[in-house]
PDB file of N, CA and C in Angstrom:
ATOM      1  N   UNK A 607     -46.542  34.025  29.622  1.00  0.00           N
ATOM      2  CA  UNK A 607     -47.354  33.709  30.775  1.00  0.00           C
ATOM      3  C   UNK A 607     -46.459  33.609  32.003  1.00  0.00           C
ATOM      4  N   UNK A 608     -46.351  34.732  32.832  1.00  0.00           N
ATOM      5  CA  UNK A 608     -45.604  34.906  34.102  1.00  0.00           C
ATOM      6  C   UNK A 608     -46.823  34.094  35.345  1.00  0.00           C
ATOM      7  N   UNK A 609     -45.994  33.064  35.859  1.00  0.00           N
ATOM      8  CA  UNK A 609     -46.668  33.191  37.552  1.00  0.00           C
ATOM      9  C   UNK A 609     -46.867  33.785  38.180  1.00  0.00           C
ATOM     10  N   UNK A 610     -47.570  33.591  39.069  1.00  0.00           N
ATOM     11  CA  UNK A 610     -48.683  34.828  39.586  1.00  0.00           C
ATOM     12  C   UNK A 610     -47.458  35.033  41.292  1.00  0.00           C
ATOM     13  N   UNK A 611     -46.436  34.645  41.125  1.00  0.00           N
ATOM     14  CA  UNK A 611     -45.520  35.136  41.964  1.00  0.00           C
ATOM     15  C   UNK A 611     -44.134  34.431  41.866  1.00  0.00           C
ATOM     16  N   UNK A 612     -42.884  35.079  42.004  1.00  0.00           N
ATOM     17  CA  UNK A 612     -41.577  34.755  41.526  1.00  0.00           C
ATOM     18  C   UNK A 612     -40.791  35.266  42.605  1.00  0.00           C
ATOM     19  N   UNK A 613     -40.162  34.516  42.849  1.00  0.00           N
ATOM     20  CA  UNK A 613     -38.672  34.777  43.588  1.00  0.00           C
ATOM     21  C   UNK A 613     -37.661  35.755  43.109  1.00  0.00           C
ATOM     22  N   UNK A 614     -37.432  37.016  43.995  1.00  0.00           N
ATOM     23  CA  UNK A 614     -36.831  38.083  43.873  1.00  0.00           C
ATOM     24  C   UNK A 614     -35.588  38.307  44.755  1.00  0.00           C
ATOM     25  N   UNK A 615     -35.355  37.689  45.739  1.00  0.00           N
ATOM     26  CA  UNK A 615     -34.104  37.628  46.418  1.00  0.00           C
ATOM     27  C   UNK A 615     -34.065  36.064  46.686  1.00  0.00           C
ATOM     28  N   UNK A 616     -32.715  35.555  46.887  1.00  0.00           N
ATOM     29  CA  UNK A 616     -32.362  34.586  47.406  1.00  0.00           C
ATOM     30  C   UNK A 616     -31.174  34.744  48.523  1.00  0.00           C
ATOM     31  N   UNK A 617     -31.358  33.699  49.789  1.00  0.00           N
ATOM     32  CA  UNK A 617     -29.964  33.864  50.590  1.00  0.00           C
ATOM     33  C   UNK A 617     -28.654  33.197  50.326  1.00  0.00           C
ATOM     34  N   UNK A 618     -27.673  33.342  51.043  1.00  0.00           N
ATOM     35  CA  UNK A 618     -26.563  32.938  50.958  1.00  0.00           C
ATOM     36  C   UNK A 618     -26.176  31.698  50.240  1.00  0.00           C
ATOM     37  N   UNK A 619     -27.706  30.685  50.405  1.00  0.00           N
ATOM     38  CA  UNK A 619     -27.516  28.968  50.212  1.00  0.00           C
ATOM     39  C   UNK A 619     -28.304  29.002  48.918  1.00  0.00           C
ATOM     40  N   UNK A 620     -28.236  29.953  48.337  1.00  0.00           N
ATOM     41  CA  UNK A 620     -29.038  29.402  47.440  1.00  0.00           C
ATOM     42  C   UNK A 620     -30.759  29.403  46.847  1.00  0.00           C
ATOM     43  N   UNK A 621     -31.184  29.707  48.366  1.00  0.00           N
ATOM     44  CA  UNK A 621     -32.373  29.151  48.562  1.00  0.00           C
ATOM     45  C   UNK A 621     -33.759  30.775  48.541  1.00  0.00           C
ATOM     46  N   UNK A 622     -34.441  31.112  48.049  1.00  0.00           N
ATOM     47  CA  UNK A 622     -35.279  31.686  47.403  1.00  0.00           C
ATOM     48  C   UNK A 622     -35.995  32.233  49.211  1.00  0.00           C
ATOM     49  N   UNK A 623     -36.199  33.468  49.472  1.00  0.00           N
ATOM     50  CA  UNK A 623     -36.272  33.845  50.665  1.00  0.00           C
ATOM     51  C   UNK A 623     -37.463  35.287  50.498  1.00  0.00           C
ATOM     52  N   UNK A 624     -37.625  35.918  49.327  1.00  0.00           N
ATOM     53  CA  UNK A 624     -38.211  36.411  48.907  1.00  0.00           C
ATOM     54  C   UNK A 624     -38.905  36.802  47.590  1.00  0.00           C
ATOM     55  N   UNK A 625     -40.358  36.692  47.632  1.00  0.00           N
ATOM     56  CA  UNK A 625     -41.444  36.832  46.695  1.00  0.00           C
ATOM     57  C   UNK A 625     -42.074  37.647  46.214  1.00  0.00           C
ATOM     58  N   UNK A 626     -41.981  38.129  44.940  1.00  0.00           N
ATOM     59  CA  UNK A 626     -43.208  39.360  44.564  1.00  0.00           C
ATOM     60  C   UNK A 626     -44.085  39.017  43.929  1.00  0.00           C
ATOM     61  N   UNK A 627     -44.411  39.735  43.517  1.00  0.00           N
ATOM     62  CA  UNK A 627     -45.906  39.770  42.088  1.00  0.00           C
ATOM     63  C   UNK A 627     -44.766  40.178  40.749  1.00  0.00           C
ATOM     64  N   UNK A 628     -45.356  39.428  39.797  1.00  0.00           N
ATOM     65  CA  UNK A 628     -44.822  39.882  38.229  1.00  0.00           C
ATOM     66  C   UNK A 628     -44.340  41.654  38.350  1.00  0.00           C
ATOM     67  N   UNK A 629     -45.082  42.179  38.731  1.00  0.00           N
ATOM     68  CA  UNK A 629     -44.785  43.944  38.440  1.00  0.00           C
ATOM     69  C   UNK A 629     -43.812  44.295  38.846  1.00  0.00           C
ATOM     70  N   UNK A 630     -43.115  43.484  40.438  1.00  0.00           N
ATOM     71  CA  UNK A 630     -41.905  44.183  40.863  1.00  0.00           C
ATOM     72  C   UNK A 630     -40.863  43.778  40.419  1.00  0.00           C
ATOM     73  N   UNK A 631     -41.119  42.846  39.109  1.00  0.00           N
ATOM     74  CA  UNK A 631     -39.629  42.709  38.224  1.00  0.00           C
ATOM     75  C   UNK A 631     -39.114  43.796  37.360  1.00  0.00           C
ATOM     76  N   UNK A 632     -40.552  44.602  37.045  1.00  0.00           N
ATOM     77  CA  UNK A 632     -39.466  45.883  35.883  1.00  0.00           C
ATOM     78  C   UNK A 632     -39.489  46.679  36.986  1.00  0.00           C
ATOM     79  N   UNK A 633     -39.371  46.896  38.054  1.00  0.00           N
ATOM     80  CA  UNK A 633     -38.456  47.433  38.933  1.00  0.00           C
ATOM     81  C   UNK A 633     -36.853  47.724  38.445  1.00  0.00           C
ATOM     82  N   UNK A 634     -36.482  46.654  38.177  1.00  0.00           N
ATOM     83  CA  UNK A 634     -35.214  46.597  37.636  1.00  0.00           C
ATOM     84  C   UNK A 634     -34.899  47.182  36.539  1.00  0.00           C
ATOM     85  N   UNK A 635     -35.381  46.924  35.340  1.00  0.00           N
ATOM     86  CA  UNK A 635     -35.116  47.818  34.329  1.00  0.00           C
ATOM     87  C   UNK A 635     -35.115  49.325  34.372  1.00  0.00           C
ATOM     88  N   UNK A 636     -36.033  49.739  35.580  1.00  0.00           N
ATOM     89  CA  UNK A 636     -36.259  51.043  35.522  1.00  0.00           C
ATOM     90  C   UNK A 636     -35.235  51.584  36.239  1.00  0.00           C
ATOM     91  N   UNK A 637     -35.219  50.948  37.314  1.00  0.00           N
ATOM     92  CA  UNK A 637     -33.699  51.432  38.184  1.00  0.00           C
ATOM     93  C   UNK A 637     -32.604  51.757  37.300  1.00  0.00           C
ATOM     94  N   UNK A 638     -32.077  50.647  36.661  1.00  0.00           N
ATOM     95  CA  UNK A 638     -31.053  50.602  35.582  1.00  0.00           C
ATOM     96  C   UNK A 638     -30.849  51.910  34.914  1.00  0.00           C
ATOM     97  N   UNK A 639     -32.349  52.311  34.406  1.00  0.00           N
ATOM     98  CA  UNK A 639     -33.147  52.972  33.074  1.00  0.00           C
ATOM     99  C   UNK A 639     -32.612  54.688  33.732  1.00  0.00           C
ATOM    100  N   UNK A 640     -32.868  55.104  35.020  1.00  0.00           N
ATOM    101  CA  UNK A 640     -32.520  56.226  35.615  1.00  0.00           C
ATOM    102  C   UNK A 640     -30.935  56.201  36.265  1.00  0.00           C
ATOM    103  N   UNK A 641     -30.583  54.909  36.335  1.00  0.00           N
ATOM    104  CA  UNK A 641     -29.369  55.104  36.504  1.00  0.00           C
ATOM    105  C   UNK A 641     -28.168  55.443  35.336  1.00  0.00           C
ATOM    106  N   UNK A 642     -28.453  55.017  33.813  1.00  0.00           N
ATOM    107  CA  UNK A 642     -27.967  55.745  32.713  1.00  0.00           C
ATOM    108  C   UNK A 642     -28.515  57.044  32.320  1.00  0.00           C
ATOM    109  N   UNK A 643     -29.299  57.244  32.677  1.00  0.00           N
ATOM    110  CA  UNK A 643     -29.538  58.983  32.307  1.00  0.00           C
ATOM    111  C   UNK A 643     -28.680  59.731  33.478  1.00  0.00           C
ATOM    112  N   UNK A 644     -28.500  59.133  34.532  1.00  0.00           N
ATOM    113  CA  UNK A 644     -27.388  60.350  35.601  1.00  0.00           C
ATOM    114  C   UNK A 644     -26.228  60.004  35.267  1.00  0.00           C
ATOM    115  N   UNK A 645     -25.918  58.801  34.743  1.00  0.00           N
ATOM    116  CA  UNK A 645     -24.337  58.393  34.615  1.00  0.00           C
ATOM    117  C   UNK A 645     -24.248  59.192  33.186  1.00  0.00           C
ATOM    118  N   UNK A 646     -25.047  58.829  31.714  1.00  0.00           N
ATOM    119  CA  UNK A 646     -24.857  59.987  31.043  1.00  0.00           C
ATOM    120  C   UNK A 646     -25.101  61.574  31.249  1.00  0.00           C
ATOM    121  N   UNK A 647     -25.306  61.901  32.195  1.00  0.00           N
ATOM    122  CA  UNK A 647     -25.120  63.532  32.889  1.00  0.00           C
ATOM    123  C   UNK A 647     -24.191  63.750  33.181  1.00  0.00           C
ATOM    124  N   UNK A 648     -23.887  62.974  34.086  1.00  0.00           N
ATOM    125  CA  UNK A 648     -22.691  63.316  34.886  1.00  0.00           C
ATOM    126  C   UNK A 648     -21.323  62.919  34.014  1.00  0.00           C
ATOM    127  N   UNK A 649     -21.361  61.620  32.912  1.00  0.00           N
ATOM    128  CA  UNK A 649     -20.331  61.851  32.200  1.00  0.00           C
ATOM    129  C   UNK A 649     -20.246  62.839  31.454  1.00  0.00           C
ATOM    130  N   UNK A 650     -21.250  63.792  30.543  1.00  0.00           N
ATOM    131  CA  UNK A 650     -21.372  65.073  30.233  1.00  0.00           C
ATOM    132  C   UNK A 650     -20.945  66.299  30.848  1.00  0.00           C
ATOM    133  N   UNK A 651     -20.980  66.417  32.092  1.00  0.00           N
ATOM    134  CA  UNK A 651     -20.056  67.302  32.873  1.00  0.00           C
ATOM    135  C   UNK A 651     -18.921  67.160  33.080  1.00  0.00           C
ATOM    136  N   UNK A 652     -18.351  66.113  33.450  1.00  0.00           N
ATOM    137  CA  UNK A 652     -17.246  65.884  33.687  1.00  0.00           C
ATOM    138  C   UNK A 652     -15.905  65.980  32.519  1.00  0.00           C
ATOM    139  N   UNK A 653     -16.698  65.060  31.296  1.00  0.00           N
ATOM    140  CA  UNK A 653     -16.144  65.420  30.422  1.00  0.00           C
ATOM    141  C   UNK A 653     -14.703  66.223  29.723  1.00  0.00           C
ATOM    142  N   UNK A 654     -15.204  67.713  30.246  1.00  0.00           N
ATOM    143  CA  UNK A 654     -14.354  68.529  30.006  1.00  0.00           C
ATOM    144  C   UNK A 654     -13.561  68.241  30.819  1.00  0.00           C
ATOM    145  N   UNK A 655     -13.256  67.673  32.280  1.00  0.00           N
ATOM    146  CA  UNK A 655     -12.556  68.052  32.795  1.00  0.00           C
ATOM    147  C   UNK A 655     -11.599  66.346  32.902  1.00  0.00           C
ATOM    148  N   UNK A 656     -12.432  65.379  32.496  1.00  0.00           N
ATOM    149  CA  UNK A 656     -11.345  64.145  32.587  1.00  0.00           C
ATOM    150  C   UNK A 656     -12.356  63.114  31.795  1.00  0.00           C
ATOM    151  N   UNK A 657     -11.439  63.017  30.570  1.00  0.00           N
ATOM    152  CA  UNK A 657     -12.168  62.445  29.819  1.00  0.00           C
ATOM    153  C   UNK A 657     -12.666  60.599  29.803  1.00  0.00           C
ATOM    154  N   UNK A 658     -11.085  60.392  30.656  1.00  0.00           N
ATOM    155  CA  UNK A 658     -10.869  59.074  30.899  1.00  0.00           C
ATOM    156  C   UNK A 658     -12.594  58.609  31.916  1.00  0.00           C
ATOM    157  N   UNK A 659     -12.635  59.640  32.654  1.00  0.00           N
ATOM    158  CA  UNK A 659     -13.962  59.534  34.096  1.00  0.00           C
ATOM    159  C   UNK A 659     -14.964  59.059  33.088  1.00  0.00           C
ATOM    160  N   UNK A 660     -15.318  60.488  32.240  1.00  0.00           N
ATOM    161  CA  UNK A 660     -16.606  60.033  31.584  1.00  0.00           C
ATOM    162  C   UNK A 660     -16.606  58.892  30.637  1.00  0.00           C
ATOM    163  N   UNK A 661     -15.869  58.386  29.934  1.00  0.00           N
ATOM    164  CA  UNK A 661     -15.825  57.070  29.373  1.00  0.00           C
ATOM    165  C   UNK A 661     -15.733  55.910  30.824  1.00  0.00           C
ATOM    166  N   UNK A 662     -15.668  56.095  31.740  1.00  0.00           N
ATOM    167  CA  UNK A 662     -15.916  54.740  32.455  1.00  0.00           C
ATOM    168  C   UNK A 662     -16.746  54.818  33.295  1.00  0.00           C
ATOM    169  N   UNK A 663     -17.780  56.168  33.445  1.00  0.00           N
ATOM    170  CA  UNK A 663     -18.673  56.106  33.598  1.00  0.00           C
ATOM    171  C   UNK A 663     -19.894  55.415  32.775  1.00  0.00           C
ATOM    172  N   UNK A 664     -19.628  55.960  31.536  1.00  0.00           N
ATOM    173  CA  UNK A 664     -20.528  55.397  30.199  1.00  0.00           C
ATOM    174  C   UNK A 664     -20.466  53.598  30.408  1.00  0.00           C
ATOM    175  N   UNK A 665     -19.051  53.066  30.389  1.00  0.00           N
ATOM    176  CA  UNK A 665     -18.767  51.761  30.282  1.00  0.00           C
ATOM    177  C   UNK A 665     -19.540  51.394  31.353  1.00  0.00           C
ATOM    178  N   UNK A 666     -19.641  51.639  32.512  1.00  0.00           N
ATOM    179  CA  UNK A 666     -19.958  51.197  33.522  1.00  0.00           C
ATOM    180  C   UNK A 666     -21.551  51.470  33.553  1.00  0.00           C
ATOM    181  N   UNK A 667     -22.496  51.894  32.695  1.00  0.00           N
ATOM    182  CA  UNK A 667     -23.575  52.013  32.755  1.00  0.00           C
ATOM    183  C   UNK A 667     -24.027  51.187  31.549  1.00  0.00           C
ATOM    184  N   UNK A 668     -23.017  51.328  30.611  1.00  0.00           N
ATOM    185  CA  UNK A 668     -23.521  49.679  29.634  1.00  0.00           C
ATOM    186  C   UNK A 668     -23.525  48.040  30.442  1.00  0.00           C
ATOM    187  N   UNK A 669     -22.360  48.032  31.236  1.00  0.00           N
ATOM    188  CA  UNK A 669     -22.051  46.571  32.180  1.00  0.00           C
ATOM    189  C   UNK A 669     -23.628  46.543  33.245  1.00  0.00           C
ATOM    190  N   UNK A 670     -24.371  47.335  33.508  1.00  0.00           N
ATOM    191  CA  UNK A 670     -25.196  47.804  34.270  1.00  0.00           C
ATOM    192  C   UNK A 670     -26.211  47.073  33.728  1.00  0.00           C
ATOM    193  N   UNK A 671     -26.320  47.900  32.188  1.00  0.00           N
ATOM    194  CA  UNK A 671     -27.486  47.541  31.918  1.00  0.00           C
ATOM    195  C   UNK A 671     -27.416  46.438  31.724  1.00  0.00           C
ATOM    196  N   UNK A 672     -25.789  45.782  30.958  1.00  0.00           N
ATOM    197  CA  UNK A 672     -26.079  44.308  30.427  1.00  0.00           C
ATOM    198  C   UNK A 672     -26.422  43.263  31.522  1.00  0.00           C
ATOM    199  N   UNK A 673     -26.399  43.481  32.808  1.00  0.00           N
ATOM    200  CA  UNK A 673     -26.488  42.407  34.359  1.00  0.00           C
ATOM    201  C   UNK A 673     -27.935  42.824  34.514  1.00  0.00           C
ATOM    202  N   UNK A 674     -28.608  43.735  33.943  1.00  0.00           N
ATOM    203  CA  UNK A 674     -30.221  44.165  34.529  1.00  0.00           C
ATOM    204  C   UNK A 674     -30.665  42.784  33.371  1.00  0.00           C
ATOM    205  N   UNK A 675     -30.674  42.970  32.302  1.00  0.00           N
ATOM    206  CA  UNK A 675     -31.039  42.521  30.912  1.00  0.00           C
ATOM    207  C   UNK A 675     -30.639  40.775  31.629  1.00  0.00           C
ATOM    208  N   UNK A 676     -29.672  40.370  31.748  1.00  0.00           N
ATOM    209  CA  UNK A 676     -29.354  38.970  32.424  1.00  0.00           C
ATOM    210  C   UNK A 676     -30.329  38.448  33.507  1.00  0.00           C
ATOM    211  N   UNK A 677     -30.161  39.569  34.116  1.00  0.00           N
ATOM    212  CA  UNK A 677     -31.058  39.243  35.651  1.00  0.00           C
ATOM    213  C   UNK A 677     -32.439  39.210  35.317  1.00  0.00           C
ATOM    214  N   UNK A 678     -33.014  39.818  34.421  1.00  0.00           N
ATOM    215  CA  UNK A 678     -34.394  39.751  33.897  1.00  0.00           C
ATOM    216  C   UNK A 678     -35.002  38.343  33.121  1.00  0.00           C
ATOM    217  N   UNK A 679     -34.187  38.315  32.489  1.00  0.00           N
ATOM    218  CA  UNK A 679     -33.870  37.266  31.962  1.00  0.00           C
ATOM    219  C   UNK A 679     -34.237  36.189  32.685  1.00  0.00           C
ATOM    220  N   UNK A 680     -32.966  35.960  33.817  1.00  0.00           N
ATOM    221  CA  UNK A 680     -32.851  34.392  34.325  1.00  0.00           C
ATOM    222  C   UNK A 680     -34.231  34.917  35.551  1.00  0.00           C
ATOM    223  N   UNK A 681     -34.738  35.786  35.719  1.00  0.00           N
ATOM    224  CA  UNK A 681     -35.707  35.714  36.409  1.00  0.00           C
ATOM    225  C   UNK A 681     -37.239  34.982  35.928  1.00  0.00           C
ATOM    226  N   UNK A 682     -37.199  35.859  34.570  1.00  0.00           N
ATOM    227  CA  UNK A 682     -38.742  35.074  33.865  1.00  0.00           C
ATOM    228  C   UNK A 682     -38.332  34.137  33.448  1.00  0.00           C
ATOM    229  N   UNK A 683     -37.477  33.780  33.130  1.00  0.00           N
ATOM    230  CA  UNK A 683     -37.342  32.359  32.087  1.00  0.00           C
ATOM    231  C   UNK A 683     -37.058  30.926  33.162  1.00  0.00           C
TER     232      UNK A 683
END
């Protein structure tokens, strides 16, 4: 049972400055969600040419997802 509105940005102090509706939280997942399908592309191309790139591309789209998955998290809960 989500509230019928949640705090989606906060400012500098702490303090809760912007509000959505439940829906614009999987916003986030989805962002995330298209941002590993280009990072696995583009580590696929690259690949051949530096292998070290595409492994920290990959890494860097797992750390991604794991801060979406957190942030979702401490948002509904």
């Amino acid at each position: 049972s989500f509230p019928q509105t949640l705090a989606i940005h906060w400012n500098s102090s702490g303090a809760a400055d912007r509000f959505g509706s439940t829906r614009q939280v999987w916003t986030i997942p989805l962002i995330t969600w298209l941002l590993t399908i280009a990072n696995i592309a583009f580590a696929w191309l690259v690949d051949g040419f530096d292998r070290f790139a595409a492994r920290f591309l990959l890494a860097a789209s797992l750390a991604v997802e794991l801060m979406a998955i957190i942030a979702l998290y401490w948002l509904i809960h």
